XYZ file of C-alpha atoms in Angstrom:
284
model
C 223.836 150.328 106.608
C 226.240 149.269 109.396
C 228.807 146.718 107.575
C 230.737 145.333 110.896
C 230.597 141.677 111.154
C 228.268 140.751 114.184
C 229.496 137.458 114.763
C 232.447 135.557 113.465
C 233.048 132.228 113.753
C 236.700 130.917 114.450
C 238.275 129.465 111.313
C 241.304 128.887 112.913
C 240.385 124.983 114.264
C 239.395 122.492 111.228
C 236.063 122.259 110.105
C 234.665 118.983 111.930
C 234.451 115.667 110.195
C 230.890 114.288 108.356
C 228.918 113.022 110.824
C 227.017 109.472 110.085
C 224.051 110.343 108.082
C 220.907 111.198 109.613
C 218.073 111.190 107.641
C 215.722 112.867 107.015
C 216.807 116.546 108.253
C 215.884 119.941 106.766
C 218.233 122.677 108.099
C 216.006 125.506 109.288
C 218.542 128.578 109.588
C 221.915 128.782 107.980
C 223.899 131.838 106.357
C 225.368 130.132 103.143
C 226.926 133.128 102.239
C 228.731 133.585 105.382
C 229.448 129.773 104.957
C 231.672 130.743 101.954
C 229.011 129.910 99.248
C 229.414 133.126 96.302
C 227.504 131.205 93.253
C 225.733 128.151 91.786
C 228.955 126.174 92.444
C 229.950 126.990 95.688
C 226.225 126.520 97.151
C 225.687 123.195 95.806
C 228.633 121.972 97.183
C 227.475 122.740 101.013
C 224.747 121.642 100.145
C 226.071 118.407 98.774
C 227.765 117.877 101.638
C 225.146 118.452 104.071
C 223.208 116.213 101.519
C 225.844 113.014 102.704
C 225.009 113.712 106.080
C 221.194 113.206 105.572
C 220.235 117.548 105.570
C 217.989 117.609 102.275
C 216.957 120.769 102.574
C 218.473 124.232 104.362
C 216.370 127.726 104.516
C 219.844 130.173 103.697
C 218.697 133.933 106.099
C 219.562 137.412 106.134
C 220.828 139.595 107.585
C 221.004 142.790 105.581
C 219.351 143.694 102.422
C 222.281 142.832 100.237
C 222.395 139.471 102.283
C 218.582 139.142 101.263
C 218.711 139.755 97.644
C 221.857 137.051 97.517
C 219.378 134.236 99.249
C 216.799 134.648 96.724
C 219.330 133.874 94.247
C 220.900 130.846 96.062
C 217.035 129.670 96.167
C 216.433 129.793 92.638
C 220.532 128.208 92.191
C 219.613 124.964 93.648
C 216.121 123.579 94.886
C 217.217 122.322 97.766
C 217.541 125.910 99.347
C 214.557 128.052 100.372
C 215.196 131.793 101.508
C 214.083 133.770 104.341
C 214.669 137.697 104.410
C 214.682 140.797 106.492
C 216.877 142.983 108.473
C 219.070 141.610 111.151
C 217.487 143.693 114.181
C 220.848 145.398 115.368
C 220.551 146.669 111.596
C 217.305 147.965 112.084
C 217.914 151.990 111.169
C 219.058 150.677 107.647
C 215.116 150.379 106.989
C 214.828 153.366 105.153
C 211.444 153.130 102.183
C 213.700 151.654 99.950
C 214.550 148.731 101.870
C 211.120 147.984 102.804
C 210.223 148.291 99.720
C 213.265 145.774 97.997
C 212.079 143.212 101.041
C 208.667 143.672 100.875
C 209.366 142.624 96.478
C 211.673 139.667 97.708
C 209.466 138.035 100.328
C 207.028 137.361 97.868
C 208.885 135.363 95.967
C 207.779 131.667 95.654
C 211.333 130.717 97.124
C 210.908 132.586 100.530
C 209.555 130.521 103.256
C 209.803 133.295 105.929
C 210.264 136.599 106.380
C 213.435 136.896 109.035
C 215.717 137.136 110.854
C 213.737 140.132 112.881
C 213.499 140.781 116.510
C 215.220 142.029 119.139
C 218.990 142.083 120.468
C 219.708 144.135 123.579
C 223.157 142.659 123.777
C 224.879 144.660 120.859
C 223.315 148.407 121.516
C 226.431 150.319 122.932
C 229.108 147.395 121.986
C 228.897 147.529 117.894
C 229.295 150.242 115.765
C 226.441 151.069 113.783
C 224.217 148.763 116.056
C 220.572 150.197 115.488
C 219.188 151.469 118.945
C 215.749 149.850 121.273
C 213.855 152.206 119.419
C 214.783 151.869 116.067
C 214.670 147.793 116.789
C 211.518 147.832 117.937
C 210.574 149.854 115.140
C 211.455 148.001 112.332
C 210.230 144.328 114.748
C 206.679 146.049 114.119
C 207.398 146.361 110.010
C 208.846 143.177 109.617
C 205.585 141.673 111.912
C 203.129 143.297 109.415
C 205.340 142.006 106.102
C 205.220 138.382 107.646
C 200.637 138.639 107.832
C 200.811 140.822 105.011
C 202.588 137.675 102.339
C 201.393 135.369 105.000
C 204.609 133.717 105.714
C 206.206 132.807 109.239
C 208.421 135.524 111.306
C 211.653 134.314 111.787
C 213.203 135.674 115.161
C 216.291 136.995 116.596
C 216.133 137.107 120.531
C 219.136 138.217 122.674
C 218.319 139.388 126.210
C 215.069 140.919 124.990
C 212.154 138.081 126.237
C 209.929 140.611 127.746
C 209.825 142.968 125.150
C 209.266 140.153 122.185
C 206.932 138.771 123.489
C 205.298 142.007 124.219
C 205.439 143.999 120.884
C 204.063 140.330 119.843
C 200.756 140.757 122.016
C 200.744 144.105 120.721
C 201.065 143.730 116.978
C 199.696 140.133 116.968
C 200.896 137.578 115.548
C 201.514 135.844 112.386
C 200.135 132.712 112.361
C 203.216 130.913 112.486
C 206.514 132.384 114.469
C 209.692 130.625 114.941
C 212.318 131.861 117.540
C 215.658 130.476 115.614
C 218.485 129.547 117.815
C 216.200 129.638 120.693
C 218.482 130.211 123.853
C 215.919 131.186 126.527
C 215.185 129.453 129.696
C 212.398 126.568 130.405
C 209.749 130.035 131.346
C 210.149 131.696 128.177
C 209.720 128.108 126.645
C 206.719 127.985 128.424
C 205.414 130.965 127.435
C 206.113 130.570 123.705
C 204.819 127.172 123.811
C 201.903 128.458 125.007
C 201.396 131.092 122.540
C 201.615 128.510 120.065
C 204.763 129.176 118.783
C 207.696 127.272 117.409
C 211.391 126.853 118.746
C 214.496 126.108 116.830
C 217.608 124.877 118.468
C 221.065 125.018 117.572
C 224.284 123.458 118.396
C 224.101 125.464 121.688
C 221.699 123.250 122.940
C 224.956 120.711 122.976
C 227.114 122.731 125.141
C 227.828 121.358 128.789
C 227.322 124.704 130.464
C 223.588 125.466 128.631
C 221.861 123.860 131.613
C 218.639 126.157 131.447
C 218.629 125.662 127.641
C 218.561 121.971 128.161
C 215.833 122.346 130.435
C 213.742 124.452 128.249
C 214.191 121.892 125.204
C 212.622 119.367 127.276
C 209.510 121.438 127.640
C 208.411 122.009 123.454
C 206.318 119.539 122.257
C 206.858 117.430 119.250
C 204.563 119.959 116.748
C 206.798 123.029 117.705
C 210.308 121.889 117.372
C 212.488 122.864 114.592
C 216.243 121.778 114.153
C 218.941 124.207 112.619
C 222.295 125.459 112.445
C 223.125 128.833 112.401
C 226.380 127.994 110.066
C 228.520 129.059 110.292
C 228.087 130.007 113.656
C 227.286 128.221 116.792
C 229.239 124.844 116.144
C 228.218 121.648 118.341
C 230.218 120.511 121.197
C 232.410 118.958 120.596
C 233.800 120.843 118.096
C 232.495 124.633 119.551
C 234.363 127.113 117.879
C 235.193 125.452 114.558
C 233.212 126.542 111.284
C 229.827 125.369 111.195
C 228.354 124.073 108.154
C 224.576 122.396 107.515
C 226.244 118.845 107.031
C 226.606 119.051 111.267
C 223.145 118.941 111.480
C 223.322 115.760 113.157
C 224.833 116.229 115.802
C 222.647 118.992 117.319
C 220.195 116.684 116.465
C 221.859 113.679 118.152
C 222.282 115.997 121.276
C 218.819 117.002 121.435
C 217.444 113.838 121.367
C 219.325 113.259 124.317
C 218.387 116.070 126.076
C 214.876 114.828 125.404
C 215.397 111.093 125.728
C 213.871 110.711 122.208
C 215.758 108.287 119.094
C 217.502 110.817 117.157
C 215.799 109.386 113.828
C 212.499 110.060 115.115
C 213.582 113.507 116.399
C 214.967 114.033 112.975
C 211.273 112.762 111.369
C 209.065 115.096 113.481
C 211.383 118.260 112.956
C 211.259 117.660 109.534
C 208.049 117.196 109.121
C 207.375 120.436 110.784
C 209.566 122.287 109.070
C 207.908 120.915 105.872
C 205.030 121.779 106.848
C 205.672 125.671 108.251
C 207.942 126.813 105.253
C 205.380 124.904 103.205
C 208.570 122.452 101.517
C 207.174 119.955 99.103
């Protein structure tokens, strides 16, 4: 299983101050693990402090198997996390039978809401180490598709420079009934066409970076029922502290920027998203 870190988030700028609360938020992607969390102490206090800033919930994802089996636990730690799990697609030739077989026994667990983060990512193949090939992505896309109908639970997606052939091997397999692109950083045609397909988009703190123009454009084009909010901690920081550590309590100010972008109020924004993501990862 390839062990180099994909993406690593600078720690050398301060972590950015607690937004004013925005309420009610759930925090559909974050890595709590990579956010420093190690046990029942360490989660609940991110998620105490995302708790001050109004984020209630957070669904904690993996990226690798070992990554998977620590979410389930960090589920069952504190009920205000829910797990999603899978193979991070540039990891994709570590899903040998007895992976499939540990994630097909941990997405069935009442505390997984998804089964992700699966997809595609053309940008690492030739530039990481280990990086799992097309092939092998595509592969292990069409296992992790079949998992997500077989429990019945939404696909969470990776996409980097790979629209075409998502939404392809999508068409292909078919569907779950629910899929969410996380961190969706497409332009407003692939928003279209997702939209269209009836499925859901989740925006980051990218969508609050000056230079995202297309993404900006796209996130004006998803309708209210197919919007999710997230993070991505501790990656993907909002302007305008880009490049510090990223933690759920900064949901707000994606949030904030978003409703700008879509010239909503950022507590009704934060309503609808939440209600959706209730109602996707089934949250009580």
């Amino acid at each position: 299983m390839p062990t180099t870190v994909i993406r690593v988030a600078n720690t050398n700028r301060p972590a950015p101050p607690v937004p004013a609360p925005l309420a009610p938020l759930i925090d559909a992607h974050t890595h709590l693990d990579a956010c420093g969390a190690t046990d029942a102490a360490s989660t609940a206090a991110i998620v105490d402090r995302a708790a001050s800033a109004g984020v209630g919930h957070v669904v904690t994802v993996a990226d690798d198997l070992a990554a998977a089996q620590w979410a389930v636990r960090a589920a069952q730690w504190d009920p205000r996390v829910y797990a999603a799990v899978a193979l991070h697609p540039t990891r994709a030739n570590a899903l040998d039978d007895k992976a499939k077989a540990e994630l097909e026994h941990l997405a069935t667990d009442p505390r997984v809401v998804a089964v992700g983060e699966t997809g595609l990512d053309y940008y690492w193949p030739g530039k990481l180490d280990g990086c799992a090939d097309v092939e092998t992505q595509i592969e292990g896309f069409r296992w992790h598709i079949d998992l997500a109908k077989r429990v019945r639970k939404p696909l969470m997606i990776h996409n980097r420079e790979a629209d075409h052939d998502l939404l392809t091997v999508l068409l292909d397999e078919g569907a779950p009934d629910t899929v969410i692109f996380h961190c969706f950083s497409s332009d407003a045609a692939m928003a279209e066409a997702c939209v269209a397909e009836g499925y859901v988009l989740s925006f980051s703190g990218t969508v609050s970076f000056k230079n995202a123009h297309e993404l900006r454009e796209a996130a004006k084009l998803v309708p209210d029922d197919q919007i999710l909010v997230e993070t991505d901690a501790p990656y993907l920081t909002p302007h305008p502290y880009r490049g510090a550590p990223n933690e759920s309590y900064c949901l707000p100010y994606t949030v904030r920027a978003l409703a700008e972008v879509r010239e909503q109020d950022p507590r009704a924004l934060a309503e609808i998203t939440t209600a959706n993501a209730r109602r996707l990862y089934r949250i009580r």
